CSV table of C-alpha atoms and ligand atoms in Angstrom, one decimal:
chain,number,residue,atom,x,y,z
A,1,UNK,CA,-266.8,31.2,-10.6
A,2,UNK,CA,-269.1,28.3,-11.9
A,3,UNK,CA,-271.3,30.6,-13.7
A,4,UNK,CA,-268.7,32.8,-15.2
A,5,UNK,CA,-267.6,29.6,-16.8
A,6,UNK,CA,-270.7,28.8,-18.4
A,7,UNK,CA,-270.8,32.4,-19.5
A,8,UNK,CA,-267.6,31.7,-21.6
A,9,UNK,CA,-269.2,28.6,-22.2
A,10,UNK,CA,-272.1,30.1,-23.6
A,11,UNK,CA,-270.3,33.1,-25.7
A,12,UNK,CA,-268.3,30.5,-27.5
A,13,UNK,CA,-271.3,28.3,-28.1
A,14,UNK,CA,-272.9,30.9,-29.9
A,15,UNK,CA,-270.1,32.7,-31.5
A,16,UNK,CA,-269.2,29.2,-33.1
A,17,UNK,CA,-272.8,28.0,-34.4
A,18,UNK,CA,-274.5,31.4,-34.9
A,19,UNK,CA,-272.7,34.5,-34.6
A,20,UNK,CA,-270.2,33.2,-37.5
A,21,UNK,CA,-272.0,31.2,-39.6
A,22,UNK,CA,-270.3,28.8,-41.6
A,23,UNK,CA,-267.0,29.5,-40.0
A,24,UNK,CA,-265.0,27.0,-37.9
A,25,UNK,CA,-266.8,23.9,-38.7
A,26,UNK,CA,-265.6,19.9,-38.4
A,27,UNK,CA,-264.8,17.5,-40.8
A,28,UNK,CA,-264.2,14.1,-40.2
A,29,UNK,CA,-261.5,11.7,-41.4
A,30,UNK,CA,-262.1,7.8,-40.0
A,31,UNK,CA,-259.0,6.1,-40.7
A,32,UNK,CA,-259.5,2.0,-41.3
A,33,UNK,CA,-256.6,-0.3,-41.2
A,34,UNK,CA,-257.4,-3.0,-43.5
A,35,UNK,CA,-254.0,-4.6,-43.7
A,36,UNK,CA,-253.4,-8.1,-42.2
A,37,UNK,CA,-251.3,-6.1,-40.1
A,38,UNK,CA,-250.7,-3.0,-37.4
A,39,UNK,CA,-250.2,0.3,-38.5
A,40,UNK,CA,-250.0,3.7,-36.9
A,41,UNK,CA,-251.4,6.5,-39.1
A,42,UNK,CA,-249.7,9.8,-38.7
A,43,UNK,CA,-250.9,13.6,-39.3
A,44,UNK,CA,-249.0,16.8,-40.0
A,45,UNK,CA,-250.1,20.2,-40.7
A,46,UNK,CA,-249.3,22.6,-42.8
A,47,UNK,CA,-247.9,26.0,-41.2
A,48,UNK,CA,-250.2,27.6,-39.2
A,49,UNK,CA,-252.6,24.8,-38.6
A,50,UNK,CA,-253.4,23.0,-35.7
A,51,UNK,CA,-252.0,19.3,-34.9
A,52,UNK,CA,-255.0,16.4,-35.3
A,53,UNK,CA,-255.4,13.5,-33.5
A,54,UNK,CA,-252.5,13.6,-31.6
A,55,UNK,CA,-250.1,13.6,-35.2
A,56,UNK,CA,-250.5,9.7,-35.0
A,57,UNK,CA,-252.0,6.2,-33.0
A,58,UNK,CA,-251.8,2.9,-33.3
A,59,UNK,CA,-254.6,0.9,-35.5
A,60,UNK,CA,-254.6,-2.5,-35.1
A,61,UNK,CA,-255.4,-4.9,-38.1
A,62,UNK,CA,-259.6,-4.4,-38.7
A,63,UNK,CA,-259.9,-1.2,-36.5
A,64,UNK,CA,-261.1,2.0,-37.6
A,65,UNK,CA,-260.6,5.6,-35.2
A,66,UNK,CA,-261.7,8.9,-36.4
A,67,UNK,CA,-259.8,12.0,-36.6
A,68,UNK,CA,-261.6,15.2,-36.5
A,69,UNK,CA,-260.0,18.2,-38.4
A,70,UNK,CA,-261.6,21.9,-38.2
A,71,UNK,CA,-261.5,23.3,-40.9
A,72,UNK,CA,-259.7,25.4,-42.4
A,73,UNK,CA,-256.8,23.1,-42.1
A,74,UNK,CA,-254.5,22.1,-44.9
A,75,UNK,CA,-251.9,19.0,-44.1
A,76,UNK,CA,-251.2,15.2,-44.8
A,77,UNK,CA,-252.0,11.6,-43.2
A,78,UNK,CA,-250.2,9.0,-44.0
A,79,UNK,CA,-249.4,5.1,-42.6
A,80,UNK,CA,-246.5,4.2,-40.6
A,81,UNK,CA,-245.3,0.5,-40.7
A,82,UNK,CA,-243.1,-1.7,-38.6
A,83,UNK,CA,-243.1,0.7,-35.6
A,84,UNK,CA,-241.7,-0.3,-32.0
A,85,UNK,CA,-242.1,2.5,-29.6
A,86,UNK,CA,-240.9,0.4,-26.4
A,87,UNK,CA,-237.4,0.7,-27.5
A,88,UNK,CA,-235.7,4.3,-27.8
A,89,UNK,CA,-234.9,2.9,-31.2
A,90,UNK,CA,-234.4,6.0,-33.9
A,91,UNK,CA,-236.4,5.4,-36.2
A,92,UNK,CA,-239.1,3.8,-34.2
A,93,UNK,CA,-240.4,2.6,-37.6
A,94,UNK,CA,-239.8,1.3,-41.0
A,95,UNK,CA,-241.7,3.4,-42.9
A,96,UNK,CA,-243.2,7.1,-42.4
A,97,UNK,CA,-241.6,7.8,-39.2
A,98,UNK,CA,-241.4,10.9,-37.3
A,99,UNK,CA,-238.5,11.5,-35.0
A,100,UNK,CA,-239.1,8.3,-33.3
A,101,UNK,CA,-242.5,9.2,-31.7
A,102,UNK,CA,-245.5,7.5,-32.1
A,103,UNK,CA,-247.2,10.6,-32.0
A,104,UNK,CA,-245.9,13.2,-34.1
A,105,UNK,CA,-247.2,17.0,-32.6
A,106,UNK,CA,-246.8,18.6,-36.4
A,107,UNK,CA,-243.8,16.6,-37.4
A,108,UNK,CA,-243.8,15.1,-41.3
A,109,UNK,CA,-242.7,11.6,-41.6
A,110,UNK,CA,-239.8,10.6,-43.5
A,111,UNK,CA,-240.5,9.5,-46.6
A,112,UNK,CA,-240.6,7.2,-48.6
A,113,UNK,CA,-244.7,7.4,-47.4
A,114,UNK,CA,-248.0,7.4,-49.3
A,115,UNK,CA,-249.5,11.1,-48.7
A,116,UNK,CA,-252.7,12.0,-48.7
A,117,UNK,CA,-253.0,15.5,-48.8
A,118,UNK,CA,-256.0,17.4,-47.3
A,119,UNK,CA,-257.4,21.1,-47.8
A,120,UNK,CA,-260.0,21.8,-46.3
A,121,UNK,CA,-262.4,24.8,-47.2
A,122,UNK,CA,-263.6,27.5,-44.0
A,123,UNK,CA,-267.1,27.8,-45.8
A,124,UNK,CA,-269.2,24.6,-45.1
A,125,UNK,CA,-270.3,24.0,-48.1
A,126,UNK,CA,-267.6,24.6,-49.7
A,127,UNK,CA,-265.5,21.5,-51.6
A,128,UNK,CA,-262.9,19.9,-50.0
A,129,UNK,CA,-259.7,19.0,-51.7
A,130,UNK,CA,-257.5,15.7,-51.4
A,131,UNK,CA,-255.5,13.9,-53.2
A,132,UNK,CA,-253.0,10.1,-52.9
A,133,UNK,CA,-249.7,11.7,-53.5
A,134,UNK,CA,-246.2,9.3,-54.1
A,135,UNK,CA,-244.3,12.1,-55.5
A,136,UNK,CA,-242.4,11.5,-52.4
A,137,UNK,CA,-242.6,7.4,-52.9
A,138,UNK,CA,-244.9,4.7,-51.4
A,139,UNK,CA,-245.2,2.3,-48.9
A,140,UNK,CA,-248.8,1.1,-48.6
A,141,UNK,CA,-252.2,1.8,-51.0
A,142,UNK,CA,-254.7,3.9,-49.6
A,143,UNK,CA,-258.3,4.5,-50.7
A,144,UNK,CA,-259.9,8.0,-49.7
A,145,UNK,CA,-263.8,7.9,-50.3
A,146,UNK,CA,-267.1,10.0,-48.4
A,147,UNK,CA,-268.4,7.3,-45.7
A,148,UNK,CA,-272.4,7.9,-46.8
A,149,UNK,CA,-273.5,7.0,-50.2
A,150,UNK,CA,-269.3,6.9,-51.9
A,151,UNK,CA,-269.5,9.0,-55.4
A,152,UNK,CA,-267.1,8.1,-57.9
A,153,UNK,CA,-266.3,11.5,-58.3
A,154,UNK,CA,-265.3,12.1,-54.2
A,155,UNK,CA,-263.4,8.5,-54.2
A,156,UNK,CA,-259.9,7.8,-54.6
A,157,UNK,CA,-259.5,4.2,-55.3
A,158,UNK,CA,-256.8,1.9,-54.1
A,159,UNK,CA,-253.4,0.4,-56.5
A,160,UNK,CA,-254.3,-2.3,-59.1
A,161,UNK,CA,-250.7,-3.2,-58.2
A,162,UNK,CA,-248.3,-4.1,-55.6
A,163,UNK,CA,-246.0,-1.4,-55.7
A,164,UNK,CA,-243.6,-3.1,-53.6
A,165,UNK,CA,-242.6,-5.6,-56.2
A,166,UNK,CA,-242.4,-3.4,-59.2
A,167,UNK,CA,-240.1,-1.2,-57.3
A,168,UNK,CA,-237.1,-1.6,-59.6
A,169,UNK,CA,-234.3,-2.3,-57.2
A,170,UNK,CA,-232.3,1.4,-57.2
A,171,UNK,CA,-235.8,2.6,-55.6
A,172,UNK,CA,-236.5,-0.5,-53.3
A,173,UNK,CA,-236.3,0.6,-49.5
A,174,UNK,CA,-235.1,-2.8,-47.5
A,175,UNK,CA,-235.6,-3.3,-43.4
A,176,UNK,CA,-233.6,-5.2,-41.7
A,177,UNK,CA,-235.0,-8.9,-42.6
A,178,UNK,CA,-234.3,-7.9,-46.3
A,179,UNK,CA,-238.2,-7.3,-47.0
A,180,UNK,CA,-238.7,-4.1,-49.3
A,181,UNK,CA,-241.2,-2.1,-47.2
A,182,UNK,CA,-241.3,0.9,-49.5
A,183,UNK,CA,-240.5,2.3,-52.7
A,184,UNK,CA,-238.9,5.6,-53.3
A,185,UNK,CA,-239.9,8.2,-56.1
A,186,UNK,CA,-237.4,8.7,-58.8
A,187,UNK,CA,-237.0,12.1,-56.9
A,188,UNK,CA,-236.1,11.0,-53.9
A,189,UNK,CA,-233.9,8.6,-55.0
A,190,UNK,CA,-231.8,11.1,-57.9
A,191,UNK,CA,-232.6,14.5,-56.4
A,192,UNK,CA,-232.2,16.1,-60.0
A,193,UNK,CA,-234.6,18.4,-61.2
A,194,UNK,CA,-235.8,16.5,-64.1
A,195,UNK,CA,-237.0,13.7,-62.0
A,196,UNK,CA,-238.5,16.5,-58.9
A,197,UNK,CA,-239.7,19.0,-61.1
A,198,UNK,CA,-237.3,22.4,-60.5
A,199,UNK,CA,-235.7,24.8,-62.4
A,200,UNK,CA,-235.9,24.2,-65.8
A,201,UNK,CA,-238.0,21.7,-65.4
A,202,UNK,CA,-240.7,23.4,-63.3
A,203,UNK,CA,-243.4,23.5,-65.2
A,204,UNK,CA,-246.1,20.9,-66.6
A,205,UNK,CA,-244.5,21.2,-70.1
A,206,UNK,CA,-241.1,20.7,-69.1
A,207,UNK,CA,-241.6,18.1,-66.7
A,208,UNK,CA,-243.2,14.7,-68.2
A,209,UNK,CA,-243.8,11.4,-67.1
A,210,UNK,CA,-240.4,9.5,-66.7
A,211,UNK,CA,-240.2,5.1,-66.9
A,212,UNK,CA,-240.0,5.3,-63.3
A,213,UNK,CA,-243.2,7.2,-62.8
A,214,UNK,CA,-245.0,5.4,-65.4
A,215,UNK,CA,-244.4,2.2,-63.1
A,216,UNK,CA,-246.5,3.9,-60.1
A,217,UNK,CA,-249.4,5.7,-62.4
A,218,UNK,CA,-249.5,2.2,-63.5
A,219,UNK,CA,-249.9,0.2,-60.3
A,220,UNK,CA,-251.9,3.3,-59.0
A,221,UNK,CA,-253.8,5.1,-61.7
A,222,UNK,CA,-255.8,7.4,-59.8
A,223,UNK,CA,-252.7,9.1,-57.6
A,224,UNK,CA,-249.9,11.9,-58.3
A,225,UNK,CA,-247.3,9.8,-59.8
A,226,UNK,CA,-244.9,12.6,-60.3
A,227,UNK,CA,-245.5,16.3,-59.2
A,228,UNK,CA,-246.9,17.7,-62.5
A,229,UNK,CA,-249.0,14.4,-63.0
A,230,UNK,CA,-251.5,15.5,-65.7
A,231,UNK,CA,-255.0,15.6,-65.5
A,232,UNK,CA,-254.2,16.1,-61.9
A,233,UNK,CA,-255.9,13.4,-59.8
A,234,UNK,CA,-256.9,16.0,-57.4
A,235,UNK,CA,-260.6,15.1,-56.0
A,236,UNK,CA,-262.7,18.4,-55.3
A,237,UNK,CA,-266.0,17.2,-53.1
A,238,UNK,CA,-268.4,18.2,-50.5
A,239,UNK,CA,-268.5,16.7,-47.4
A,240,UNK,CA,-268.5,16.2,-43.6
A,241,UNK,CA,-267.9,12.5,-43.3
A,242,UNK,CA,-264.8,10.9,-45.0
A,243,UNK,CA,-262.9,7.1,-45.0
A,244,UNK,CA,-258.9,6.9,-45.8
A,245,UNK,CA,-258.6,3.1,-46.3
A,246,UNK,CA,-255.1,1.7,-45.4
A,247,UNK,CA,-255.1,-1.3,-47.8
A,248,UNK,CA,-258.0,-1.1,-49.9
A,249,UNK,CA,-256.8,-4.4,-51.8
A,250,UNK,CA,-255.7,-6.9,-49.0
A,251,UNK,CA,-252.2,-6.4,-49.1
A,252,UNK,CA,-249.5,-4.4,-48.0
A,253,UNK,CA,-245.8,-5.3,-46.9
A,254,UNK,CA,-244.2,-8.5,-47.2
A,255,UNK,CA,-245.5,-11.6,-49.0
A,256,UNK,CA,-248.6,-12.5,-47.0
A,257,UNK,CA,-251.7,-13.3,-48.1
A,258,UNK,CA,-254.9,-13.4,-46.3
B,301,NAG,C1,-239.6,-3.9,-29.5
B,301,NAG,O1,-238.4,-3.6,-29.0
B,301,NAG,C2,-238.1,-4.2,-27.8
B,301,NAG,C3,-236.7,-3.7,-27.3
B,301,NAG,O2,-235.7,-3.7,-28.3
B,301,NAG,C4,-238.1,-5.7,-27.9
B,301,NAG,O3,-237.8,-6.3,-26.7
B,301,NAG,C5,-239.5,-6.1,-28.4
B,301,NAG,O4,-239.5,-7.5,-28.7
B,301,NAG,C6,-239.8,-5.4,-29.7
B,301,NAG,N1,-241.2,-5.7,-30.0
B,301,NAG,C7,-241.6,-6.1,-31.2
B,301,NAG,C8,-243.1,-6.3,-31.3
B,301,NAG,O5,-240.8,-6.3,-32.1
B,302,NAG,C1,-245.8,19.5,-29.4
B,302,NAG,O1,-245.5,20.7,-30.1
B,302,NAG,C2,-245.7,21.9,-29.5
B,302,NAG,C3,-245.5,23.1,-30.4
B,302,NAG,O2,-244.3,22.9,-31.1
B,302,NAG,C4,-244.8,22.0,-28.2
B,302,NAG,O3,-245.1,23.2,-27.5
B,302,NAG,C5,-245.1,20.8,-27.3
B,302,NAG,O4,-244.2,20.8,-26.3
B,302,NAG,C6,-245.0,19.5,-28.1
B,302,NAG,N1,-245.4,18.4,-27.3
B,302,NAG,C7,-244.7,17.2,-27.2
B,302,NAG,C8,-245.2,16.2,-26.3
B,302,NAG,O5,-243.6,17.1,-27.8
């Protein structure tokens, strides 16, 4: 019985490092919490692609946990805030949660969040795509950068800006202390196609930049402010090592300072 298993053992050894070469490979994501305060990143797939690193943890202020991803694999991380997983409190959190769970087995937050979005190429080798998405709103700035020697062209830097207190006040999401903890995209907010988009406005040429995503594009320059967002800040780089910053700049929710 023992040897049988390190037969299997074996076989999948090889069929994974030699017998398909440059299939099935690992990437990893180490996730850093540099707000002066917890938070408890969340994955989610897309279709078809397996759940990573649980769907979400906690990350206390300072920490830093990896998350490995085989790829191919195509899905979204993104930072939860104000979360309290002792209570059966729905939601658990104020921002990003996911049915109440702290971890989320494949489900999407609800937004408004801060997406990164991931696609990850089967071919080592091969680029990897990502991108800082708030086409679906914002509630903390994230950096995404390679972990050894950072080129400007594989880095997505952090918001010049506090979004939270240009968010004019028919976007502003409030907990329960009156704090805005997010902001929601004009989309979100409206649902009409202009501001998401759709129909007649589905393409790049019909849809343009509105006054309210001007206000993220300019508190975050180098993420999608809207869906058609032109030149698309979509990074394309090699690699088998990356960092997604939580807080880049040294602030987040509520007025602290540190
Ligand atoms: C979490 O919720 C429980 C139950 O409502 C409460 O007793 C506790 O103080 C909360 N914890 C925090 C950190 O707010
Ligand atoms: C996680 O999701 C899978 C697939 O949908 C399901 O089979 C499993 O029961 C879930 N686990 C938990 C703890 O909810």
């Amino acid at each position: 019985m023992k040897q049988q298993v390190s037969i299997i053992a074996i076989f999948l050894f090889l069929t994974s490092h030699s017998m398909l070469p440059g299939h099935a490979h690992e990437v990893t994501f180490y996730g850093h919490n540099n707000c002066p305060f917890p938070i408890w990143p969340a994955t989610a797939p897309n279709t078809g692609h397996p759940v990573v690193a649980d769907g979400g943890f906690y990350l206390a202020p300072g920490e830093t946990r990896s998350m490995i991803v085989p790829s191919p694999w195509n899905g979204r991380v993104w930072g939860r805030t104000g979360c309290n997983f002792t209570s059966n409190r729905q939601p658990a959190c104020e921002t990003g949660d996911c049915d109440g769970r702290l971890a989320c087995n494949g489900s999407i937050g609800t937004p408004p969040v801060t997406l990164v979005q991931i696609a990850l190429q089967a071919e080592k080798g091969k680029p990897n795509f990502y991108d800082v998405s708030l086409v679906d709103g914002y509630n903390l700035p994230i950096s995404v950068t390679t972990r050894q020697s950072s080129t400007p062209k594989c880095s997505i830097g952090g918001c010049s800006k506090d979004l939270k207190y240009l968010c004019p006040q028919e976007l502003q999401v409030r907990n329960k202390d009156g704090d805005v903890v997010a902001c929601r995209s004009a989309c979100l907010a409206f649902n009409v196609d202009s501001f998401c988009c759709r129909n007649q406005y589905g393409t790049p040429e019909k849809c343009k930049p509105t006054v309210y995503s001007k206000i993220f594009k300019d508190a975050c320059p180098s993420y999608y402010s809207y869906a058609y967002d032109r030149p698309p800040p979509l990074i394309n780089c090699e690699g088998k090592e990356y960092v997604i910053t939580f807080c880049p700049s040294a602030w987040g929710t509520a007025h602290t300072t540190i």
